[in-house]
């Protein structure tokens, strides 16, 4: 079965940056399960998997525009220390969940701590990065009616709810 719209696809993958450092890998876990054509995974990877089948191995280089987007410096902001009043100690590298005006949750990373001012970065940690995926397709199957309705895959490597 070939990968195409609304097929359930299971892949093992290793993600590295341009220096060869491993950023993420499914090694030692269940393969990642996603519903093709539904935006479950980044566009560059989804596009490269189109037409592939179980057993296929591929290397995919994804530019930021088809990955997690370019960095947006407007998402770097200074906020007063009081905004973190329920946190004992704030250090660079810490991550918090915040909500934007649309009510969407996003992860912000503390990048700098001055006396009364804390600099946070709401860019995705992989924004602006070139992504290199080493992928093996392990299974391609039809979705269940429920998976189609939810727009994602259920079971190992997918959603559990
Ligand atoms: Zn579901």
Short mmCIF file of C-alpha atoms and ligand atoms in Angstrom, two decimals:
data_model
loop_
_atom_site.label_atom_id
_atom_site.label_comp_id
_atom_site.label_asym_id
_atom_site.label_seq_id
_atom_site.Cartn_x
_atom_site.Cartn_y
_atom_site.Cartn_z
CA UNK A 1 0.00 0.00 0.00
CA UNK A 2 1.35 3.40 -0.98
CA UNK A 3 1.33 6.40 1.33
CA UNK A 4 -1.35 8.87 0.29
CA UNK A 5 -4.14 10.99 1.65
CA UNK A 6 -5.83 9.55 4.76
CA UNK A 7 -3.57 6.52 5.10
CA UNK A 8 -2.22 5.62 8.54
CA UNK A 9 1.58 5.66 8.38
CA UNK A 10 4.04 4.31 10.93
CA UNK A 11 7.64 5.47 10.75
CA UNK A 12 10.83 5.14 12.69
CA UNK A 13 12.89 8.29 12.46
CA UNK A 14 16.00 10.04 13.70
CA UNK A 15 16.14 13.82 13.50
CA UNK A 16 19.51 15.58 13.39
CA UNK A 17 20.54 19.19 12.92
CA UNK A 18 23.12 20.37 10.40
CA UNK A 19 25.98 19.58 12.77
CA UNK A 20 24.82 15.96 13.04
CA UNK A 21 23.55 16.27 16.60
CA UNK A 22 20.55 14.05 17.30
CA UNK A 23 17.54 16.18 18.30
CA UNK A 24 14.92 13.45 18.47
CA UNK A 25 14.55 9.80 17.62
CA UNK A 26 11.91 7.08 17.80
CA UNK A 27 14.66 4.55 18.52
CA UNK A 28 13.66 2.36 21.47
CA UNK A 29 10.05 3.54 21.25
CA UNK A 30 7.01 2.60 19.22
CA UNK A 31 7.22 3.99 15.70
CA UNK A 32 5.49 7.35 15.23
CA UNK A 33 1.96 6.86 13.86
CA UNK A 34 0.31 9.66 11.91
CA UNK A 35 -2.58 10.24 9.53
CA UNK A 36 -1.20 11.32 6.16
CA UNK A 37 -2.47 14.58 4.66
CA UNK A 38 -3.87 15.94 7.93
CA UNK A 39 -0.99 18.12 9.02
CA UNK A 40 -0.07 15.75 11.88
CA UNK A 41 3.63 16.11 11.00
CA UNK A 42 5.66 18.94 9.48
CA UNK A 43 4.88 19.64 5.80
CA UNK A 44 8.38 18.90 4.44
CA UNK A 45 8.42 15.42 5.92
CA UNK A 46 4.83 14.64 4.94
CA UNK A 47 5.52 15.66 1.34
CA UNK A 48 8.63 13.45 1.11
CA UNK A 49 6.71 10.41 2.37
CA UNK A 50 3.96 10.70 -0.28
CA UNK A 51 3.98 7.58 -2.51
CA UNK A 52 6.38 5.59 -0.30
CA UNK A 53 5.55 2.18 1.17
CA UNK A 54 6.46 -0.10 4.09
CA UNK A 55 10.17 -0.95 4.06
CA UNK A 56 11.22 2.23 2.25
CA UNK A 57 14.08 4.19 3.82
CA UNK A 58 14.74 7.80 3.02
CA UNK A 59 16.77 10.81 4.05
CA UNK A 60 14.83 14.05 4.05
CA UNK A 61 16.33 17.52 4.42
CA UNK A 62 13.67 20.01 5.52
CA UNK A 63 14.15 23.78 5.34
CA UNK A 64 12.61 25.91 8.13
CA UNK A 65 9.79 27.12 5.85
CA UNK A 66 8.56 23.50 5.58
CA UNK A 67 9.58 22.64 9.14
CA UNK A 68 8.88 24.72 12.23
CA UNK A 69 9.03 28.06 10.44
CA UNK A 70 11.55 30.88 10.51
CA UNK A 71 12.38 32.54 13.79
CA UNK A 72 10.25 35.60 14.55
CA UNK A 73 12.15 38.08 16.71
CA UNK A 74 8.85 39.71 17.69
CA UNK A 75 8.21 36.58 19.78
CA UNK A 76 11.16 37.49 21.99
CA UNK A 77 9.89 39.68 24.82
CA UNK A 78 10.97 41.16 28.11
CA UNK A 79 8.47 40.57 30.89
CA UNK A 80 8.58 41.80 34.50
CA UNK A 81 9.78 39.38 37.16
CA UNK A 82 6.32 39.64 38.79
CA UNK A 83 4.87 37.63 35.89
CA UNK A 84 6.63 34.63 37.43
CA UNK A 85 5.60 35.31 41.02
CA UNK A 86 4.58 31.69 41.63
CA UNK A 87 8.00 30.41 40.54
CA UNK A 88 10.77 30.41 43.16
CA UNK A 89 13.69 30.73 40.81
CA UNK A 90 13.75 31.58 37.10
CA UNK A 91 16.80 30.53 35.11
CA UNK A 92 17.73 30.67 31.42
CA UNK A 93 16.67 27.49 29.63
CA UNK A 94 13.53 26.97 31.72
CA UNK A 95 10.36 26.39 29.72
CA UNK A 96 6.84 27.44 30.61
CA UNK A 97 3.46 26.99 29.02
CA UNK A 98 1.79 30.28 28.13
CA UNK A 99 -1.34 31.32 26.28
CA UNK A 100 -1.48 33.84 23.48
CA UNK A 101 -4.41 36.20 22.81
CA UNK A 102 -6.16 33.48 20.79
CA UNK A 103 -6.04 31.17 23.80
CA UNK A 104 -3.62 28.75 22.15
CA UNK A 105 -1.07 27.15 24.43
CA UNK A 106 2.54 27.58 23.48
CA UNK A 107 5.87 26.83 25.07
CA UNK A 108 8.06 29.79 25.95
CA UNK A 109 11.71 29.49 26.84
CA UNK A 110 13.52 31.80 29.25
CA UNK A 111 16.61 33.12 27.47
CA UNK A 112 17.87 35.80 29.85
CA UNK A 113 17.32 36.83 33.45
CA UNK A 114 18.20 40.35 34.56
CA UNK A 115 17.27 41.87 37.92
CA UNK A 116 13.63 42.69 37.33
CA UNK A 117 13.32 41.69 33.71
CA UNK A 118 13.04 38.25 32.24
CA UNK A 119 13.49 37.66 28.51
CA UNK A 120 11.30 34.95 27.04
CA UNK A 121 11.29 33.44 23.55
CA UNK A 122 8.02 32.02 22.21
CA UNK A 123 9.54 30.67 19.00
CA UNK A 124 9.35 26.91 18.59
CA UNK A 125 12.71 25.54 19.80
CA UNK A 126 13.33 24.24 16.26
CA UNK A 127 12.22 27.42 14.44
CA UNK A 128 14.84 28.48 11.91
CA UNK A 129 16.58 25.11 11.99
CA UNK A 130 17.35 22.89 9.01
CA UNK A 131 16.06 19.44 9.90
CA UNK A 132 17.51 16.18 8.63
CA UNK A 133 15.31 13.13 8.98
CA UNK A 134 16.48 9.56 8.60
CA UNK A 135 13.21 7.70 8.10
CA UNK A 136 12.07 4.11 7.70
CA UNK A 137 8.45 3.38 6.85
CA UNK A 138 7.35 0.40 8.95
CA UNK A 139 3.65 0.15 8.10
CA UNK A 140 0.95 1.70 5.93
CA UNK A 141 -2.70 0.87 6.57
CA UNK A 142 -6.23 2.18 6.15
CA UNK A 143 -7.55 4.30 9.04
CA UNK A 144 -10.51 3.25 11.17
CA UNK A 145 -13.68 5.36 10.90
CA UNK A 146 -12.92 6.82 14.32
CA UNK A 147 -9.36 7.77 13.38
CA UNK A 148 -10.64 9.54 10.28
CA UNK A 149 -13.22 11.40 12.31
CA UNK A 150 -10.61 12.52 14.88
CA UNK A 151 -7.98 13.36 12.28
CA UNK A 152 -5.25 11.39 14.04
CA UNK A 153 -4.12 7.81 14.69
CA UNK A 154 -5.05 5.82 17.81
CA UNK A 155 -2.93 3.27 19.64
CA UNK A 156 0.84 2.82 20.05
CA UNK A 157 2.76 5.74 18.56
CA UNK A 158 -0.47 7.74 18.16
CA UNK A 159 -3.11 9.15 20.49
CA UNK A 160 -4.38 7.38 23.59
CA UNK A 161 -7.63 8.75 24.86
ZN1 LIG B 1 -8.76 10.43 18.71
#
